[in-house]
Amino acid sequence: MPEFNDPVSVVCFGDSLTWGFNPVDRTRYGPHLRWTRLLQKELGESFYIIEEGLNGRTTVFEDPVRGDKNGLAHLATIRKTHMPIDILIIMLGTNDLQSRFQMSAETIGAAMSRLLDYSGRDTDDPEGRAPKTLLVCPPPLGVFAETPFEDFFLGDDRHDQARKLPEVYQRIARLYGAEFFDAGSVVSVSKVDAIHLDPEMQPPLARAIAERVRQMVAS
């Protein structure tokens, strides 16, 4: 943890759920609505929250259509950009479930293990100490019929794999010494697009993650 009363540095590393994607008009929620900014409000000035959300980001998979979505490839730069990082929050996996990738929950878990392995290691930089990591499983997918993302998540097996993901992530987190939180225990996705969060889902997610962060700092 930081010295000389510096705030605790917390990086929120994720996809459009972290970026703040509005399912109604596909714009970005304002700072007063995003869970990441509400997290800052919950934790106060003794914490410094850094937003690193990218629409479409995956754990390790290259997107052949949109490109530049590989989370593992981004993480090294992000760690160096924001070092020293005290706590790293990773919430990824929704985009890995897309039909184009055809990944099982176990495969997504194996991919996530590569991020946890890297985040748990010191780098050779002066401020490159390994942060504590909180792995957050995104909420399960909703019903895609007649939604904008229907063609991205074809087949009932996508929902089956999404339902398996919390158990897989919890096991992977334990293996790599990371903390775990299931976002689906406090929020659900919007009926508008079956992936993203409505405004009323932002505060409960912020409060729940804030509680986990406080516990991590105290431990």
PDB file of N, CA and C in Angstrom, residues 101-151:
ATOM      1  N   PHE A 101     -16.059 -16.196 -31.365  1.00  0.00           N
ATOM      2  CA  PHE A 101     -14.936 -16.843 -30.688  1.00  0.00           C
ATOM      3  C   PHE A 101     -15.243 -18.283 -30.291  1.00  0.00           C
ATOM      4  N   GLN A 102     -16.519 -18.571 -29.976  1.00  0.00           N
ATOM      5  CA  GLN A 102     -16.946 -19.925 -29.605  1.00  0.00           C
ATOM      6  C   GLN A 102     -16.120 -20.492 -28.447  1.00  0.00           C
ATOM      7  N   MET A 103     -15.896 -19.672 -27.424  1.00  0.00           N
ATOM      8  CA  MET A 103     -15.100 -20.094 -26.286  1.00  0.00           C
ATOM      9  C   MET A 103     -15.985 -20.611 -25.154  1.00  0.00           C
ATOM     10  N   SER A 104     -15.538 -21.664 -24.515  1.00  0.00           N
ATOM     11  CA  SER A 104     -16.237 -22.185 -23.344  1.00  0.00           C
ATOM     12  C   SER A 104     -15.837 -21.384 -22.112  1.00  0.00           C
ATOM     13  N   ALA A 105     -16.595 -21.542 -21.040  1.00  0.00           N
ATOM     14  CA  ALA A 105     -16.250 -20.878 -19.783  1.00  0.00           C
ATOM     15  C   ALA A 105     -14.875 -21.319 -19.296  1.00  0.00           C
ATOM     16  N   GLU A 106     -14.562 -22.590 -19.460  1.00  0.00           N
ATOM     17  CA  GLU A 106     -13.255 -23.093 -19.024  1.00  0.00           C
ATOM     18  C   GLU A 106     -12.128 -22.455 -19.829  1.00  0.00           C
ATOM     19  N   THR A 107     -12.336 -22.281 -21.128  1.00  0.00           N
ATOM     20  CA  THR A 107     -11.307 -21.654 -21.958  1.00  0.00           C
ATOM     21  C   THR A 107     -11.145 -20.183 -21.599  1.00  0.00           C
ATOM     22  N   ILE A 108     -12.246 -19.506 -21.348  1.00  0.00           N
ATOM     23  CA  ILE A 108     -12.171 -18.106 -20.926  1.00  0.00           C
ATOM     24  C   ILE A 108     -11.455 -18.003 -19.581  1.00  0.00           C
ATOM     25  N   GLY A 109     -11.716 -18.950 -18.696  1.00  0.00           N
ATOM     26  CA  GLY A 109     -11.010 -18.980 -17.419  1.00  0.00           C
ATOM     27  C   GLY A 109      -9.518 -19.181 -17.602  1.00  0.00           C
ATOM     28  N   ALA A 110      -9.145 -20.062 -18.524  1.00  0.00           N
ATOM     29  CA  ALA A 110      -7.723 -20.281 -18.807  1.00  0.00           C
ATOM     30  C   ALA A 110      -7.092 -19.012 -19.366  1.00  0.00           C
ATOM     31  N   ALA A 111      -7.853 -18.295 -20.201  1.00  0.00           N
ATOM     32  CA  ALA A 111      -7.360 -17.030 -20.739  1.00  0.00           C
ATOM     33  C   ALA A 111      -7.189 -16.002 -19.625  1.00  0.00           C
ATOM     34  N   MET A 112      -8.160 -15.942 -18.728  1.00  0.00           N
ATOM     35  CA  MET A 112      -8.068 -15.010 -17.606  1.00  0.00           C
ATOM     36  C   MET A 112      -6.876 -15.339 -16.713  1.00  0.00           C
ATOM     37  N   SER A 113      -6.542 -16.598 -16.614  1.00  0.00           N
ATOM     38  CA  SER A 113      -5.405 -16.984 -15.776  1.00  0.00           C
ATOM     39  C   SER A 113      -4.113 -16.343 -16.270  1.00  0.00           C
ATOM     40  N   ARG A 114      -4.012 -16.096 -17.562  1.00  0.00           N
ATOM     41  CA  ARG A 114      -2.813 -15.437 -18.087  1.00  0.00           C
ATOM     42  C   ARG A 114      -2.732 -13.994 -17.601  1.00  0.00           C
ATOM     43  N   LEU A 115      -3.869 -13.312 -17.518  1.00  0.00           N
ATOM     44  CA  LEU A 115      -3.869 -11.949 -16.989  1.00  0.00           C
ATOM     45  C   LEU A 115      -3.525 -11.940 -15.504  1.00  0.00           C
ATOM     46  N   LEU A 116      -4.092 -12.887 -14.756  1.00  0.00           N
ATOM     47  CA  LEU A 116      -3.818 -12.942 -13.319  1.00  0.00           C
ATOM     48  C   LEU A 116      -2.369 -13.313 -13.047  1.00  0.00           C
ATOM     49  N   ASP A 117      -1.825 -14.178 -13.876  1.00  0.00           N
ATOM     50  CA  ASP A 117      -0.417 -14.541 -13.729  1.00  0.00           C
ATOM     51  C   ASP A 117       0.467 -13.314 -13.932  1.00  0.00           C
ATOM     52  N   TYR A 118       0.160 -12.533 -14.953  1.00  0.00           N
ATOM     53  CA  TYR A 118       0.960 -11.338 -15.221  1.00  0.00           C
ATOM     54  C   TYR A 118       0.759 -10.274 -14.147  1.00  0.00           C
ATOM     55  N   SER A 119      -0.479 -10.051 -13.743  1.00  0.00           N
ATOM     56  CA  SER A 119      -0.739  -9.004 -12.748  1.00  0.00           C
ATOM     57  C   SER A 119      -0.123  -9.343 -11.399  1.00  0.00           C
ATOM     58  N   GLY A 120       0.097 -10.622 -11.141  1.00  0.00           N
ATOM     59  CA  GLY A 120       0.664 -11.041  -9.870  1.00  0.00           C
ATOM     60  C   GLY A 120       2.174 -11.017  -9.809  1.00  0.00           C
ATOM     61  N   ARG A 121       2.808 -10.582 -10.874  1.00  0.00           N
ATOM     62  CA  ARG A 121       4.275 -10.543 -10.927  1.00  0.00           C
ATOM     63  C   ARG A 121       4.784  -9.104 -10.896  1.00  0.00           C
ATOM     64  N   ASP A 122       5.882  -8.880 -10.174  1.00  0.00           N
ATOM     65  CA  ASP A 122       6.560  -7.592 -10.251  1.00  0.00           C
ATOM     66  C   ASP A 122       7.146  -7.431 -11.646  1.00  0.00           C
ATOM     67  N   THR A 123       7.183  -6.177 -12.133  1.00  0.00           N
ATOM     68  CA  THR A 123       7.914  -5.898 -13.360  1.00  0.00           C
ATOM     69  C   THR A 123       9.293  -5.359 -12.976  1.00  0.00           C
ATOM     70  N   ASP A 124      10.137  -5.121 -13.971  1.00  0.00           N
ATOM     71  CA  ASP A 124      11.493  -4.647 -13.679  1.00  0.00           C
ATOM     72  C   ASP A 124      11.565  -3.125 -13.581  1.00  0.00           C
ATOM     73  N   ASP A 125      10.399  -2.483 -13.469  1.00  0.00           N
ATOM     74  CA  ASP A 125      10.368  -1.030 -13.354  1.00  0.00           C
ATOM     75  C   ASP A 125      10.541  -0.605 -11.896  1.00  0.00           C
ATOM     76  N   PRO A 126      11.024   0.632 -11.655  1.00  0.00           N
ATOM     77  CA  PRO A 126      11.219   1.090 -10.272  1.00  0.00           C
ATOM     78  C   PRO A 126       9.952   1.022  -9.428  1.00  0.00           C
ATOM     79  N   GLU A 127       8.794   1.254 -10.044  1.00  0.00           N
ATOM     80  CA  GLU A 127       7.518   1.221  -9.322  1.00  0.00           C
ATOM     81  C   GLU A 127       6.650   0.064  -9.815  1.00  0.00           C
ATOM     82  N   GLY A 128       7.290  -1.004 -10.248  1.00  0.00           N
ATOM     83  CA  GLY A 128       6.568  -2.092 -10.895  1.00  0.00           C
ATOM     84  C   GLY A 128       6.139  -3.221  -9.987  1.00  0.00           C
ATOM     85  N   ARG A 129       5.932  -2.931  -8.712  1.00  0.00           N
ATOM     86  CA  ARG A 129       5.498  -3.996  -7.807  1.00  0.00           C
ATOM     87  C   ARG A 129       4.119  -4.517  -8.213  1.00  0.00           C
ATOM     88  N   ALA A 130       3.882  -5.776  -7.949  1.00  0.00           N
ATOM     89  CA  ALA A 130       2.606  -6.399  -8.313  1.00  0.00           C
ATOM     90  C   ALA A 130       1.480  -5.830  -7.457  1.00  0.00           C
ATOM     91  N   PRO A 131       0.380  -5.439  -8.072  1.00  0.00           N
ATOM     92  CA  PRO A 131      -0.757  -4.959  -7.290  1.00  0.00           C
ATOM     93  C   PRO A 131      -1.559  -6.110  -6.710  1.00  0.00           C
ATOM     94  N   LYS A 132      -2.364  -5.818  -5.713  1.00  0.00           N
ATOM     95  CA  LYS A 132      -3.406  -6.763  -5.333  1.00  0.00           C
ATOM     96  C   LYS A 132      -4.454  -6.743  -6.442  1.00  0.00           C
ATOM     97  N   THR A 133      -5.027  -7.903  -6.741  1.00  0.00           N
ATOM     98  CA  THR A 133      -5.966  -7.981  -7.862  1.00  0.00           C
ATOM     99  C   THR A 133      -7.332  -8.461  -7.402  1.00  0.00           C
ATOM    100  N   LEU A 134      -8.362  -7.781  -7.895  1.00  0.00           N
ATOM    101  CA  LEU A 134      -9.749  -8.184  -7.683  1.00  0.00           C
ATOM    102  C   LEU A 134     -10.321  -8.602  -9.029  1.00  0.00           C
ATOM    103  N   LEU A 135     -10.658  -9.869  -9.163  1.00  0.00           N
ATOM    104  CA  LEU A 135     -11.278 -10.377 -10.388  1.00  0.00           C
ATOM    105  C   LEU A 135     -12.794 -10.302 -10.236  1.00  0.00           C
ATOM    106  N   VAL A 136     -13.427  -9.549 -11.104  1.00  0.00           N
ATOM    107  CA  VAL A 136     -14.882  -9.388 -11.079  1.00  0.00           C
ATOM    108  C   VAL A 136     -15.477 -10.120 -12.274  1.00  0.00           C
ATOM    109  N   CYS A 137     -16.366 -11.046 -12.010  1.00  0.00           N
ATOM    110  CA  CYS A 137     -17.072 -11.724 -13.093  1.00  0.00           C
ATOM    111  C   CYS A 137     -18.228 -10.842 -13.542  1.00  0.00           C
ATOM    112  N   PRO A 138     -18.331 -10.551 -14.841  1.00  0.00           N
ATOM    113  CA  PRO A 138     -19.440  -9.716 -15.307  1.00  0.00           C
ATOM    114  C   PRO A 138     -20.779 -10.407 -15.116  1.00  0.00           C
ATOM    115  N   PRO A 139     -21.861  -9.642 -15.077  1.00  0.00           N
ATOM    116  CA  PRO A 139     -23.184 -10.258 -14.904  1.00  0.00           C
ATOM    117  C   PRO A 139     -23.539 -11.138 -16.093  1.00  0.00           C
ATOM    118  N   PRO A 140     -24.392 -12.136 -15.890  1.00  0.00           N
ATOM    119  CA  PRO A 140     -24.746 -13.050 -16.982  1.00  0.00           C
ATOM    120  C   PRO A 140     -25.498 -12.341 -18.100  1.00  0.00           C
ATOM    121  N   LEU A 141     -25.434 -12.924 -19.277  1.00  0.00           N
ATOM    122  CA  LEU A 141     -26.099 -12.363 -20.448  1.00  0.00           C
ATOM    123  C   LEU A 141     -27.614 -12.375 -20.282  1.00  0.00           C
ATOM    124  N   GLY A 142     -28.269 -11.422 -20.935  1.00  0.00           N
ATOM    125  CA  GLY A 142     -29.721 -11.373 -20.939  1.00  0.00           C
ATOM    126  C   GLY A 142     -30.302 -12.037 -22.178  1.00  0.00           C
ATOM    127  N   VAL A 143     -31.540 -11.708 -22.492  1.00  0.00           N
ATOM    128  CA  VAL A 143     -32.240 -12.269 -23.651  1.00  0.00           C
ATOM    129  C   VAL A 143     -31.963 -11.384 -24.862  1.00  0.00           C
ATOM    130  N   PHE A 144     -31.384 -11.971 -25.913  1.00  0.00           N
ATOM    131  CA  PHE A 144     -30.913 -11.177 -27.049  1.00  0.00           C
ATOM    132  C   PHE A 144     -31.935 -10.975 -28.158  1.00  0.00           C
ATOM    133  N   ALA A 145     -33.044 -11.679 -28.131  1.00  0.00           N
ATOM    134  CA  ALA A 145     -34.026 -11.572 -29.214  1.00  0.00           C
ATOM    135  C   ALA A 145     -34.424 -10.113 -29.452  1.00  0.00           C
ATOM    136  N   GLU A 146     -34.240  -9.670 -30.697  1.00  0.00           N
ATOM    137  CA  GLU A 146     -34.619  -8.322 -31.126  1.00  0.00           C
ATOM    138  C   GLU A 146     -33.840  -7.233 -30.399  1.00  0.00           C
ATOM    139  N   THR A 147     -32.607  -7.527 -30.019  1.00  0.00           N
ATOM    140  CA  THR A 147     -31.724  -6.515 -29.441  1.00  0.00           C
ATOM    141  C   THR A 147     -30.598  -6.214 -30.427  1.00  0.00           C
ATOM    142  N   PRO A 148     -29.877  -5.104 -30.254  1.00  0.00           N
ATOM    143  CA  PRO A 148     -28.810  -4.739 -31.192  1.00  0.00           C
ATOM    144  C   PRO A 148     -27.669  -5.755 -31.276  1.00  0.00           C
ATOM    145  N   PHE A 149     -27.479  -6.556 -30.221  1.00  0.00           N
ATOM    146  CA  PHE A 149     -26.353  -7.489 -30.200  1.00  0.00           C
ATOM    147  C   PHE A 149     -26.779  -8.934 -30.431  1.00  0.00           C
ATOM    148  N   GLU A 150     -27.964  -9.130 -30.954  1.00  0.00           N
ATOM    149  CA  GLU A 150     -28.491 -10.479 -31.154  1.00  0.00           C
ATOM    150  C   GLU A 150     -27.561 -11.333 -32.012  1.00  0.00           C
ATOM    151  N   ASP A 151     -26.997 -10.750 -33.075  1.00  0.00           N
ATOM    152  CA  ASP A 151     -26.150 -11.519 -33.987  1.00  0.00           C
ATOM    153  C   ASP A 151     -24.760 -11.798 -33.420  1.00  0.00           C
TER     154      ASP A 151
END
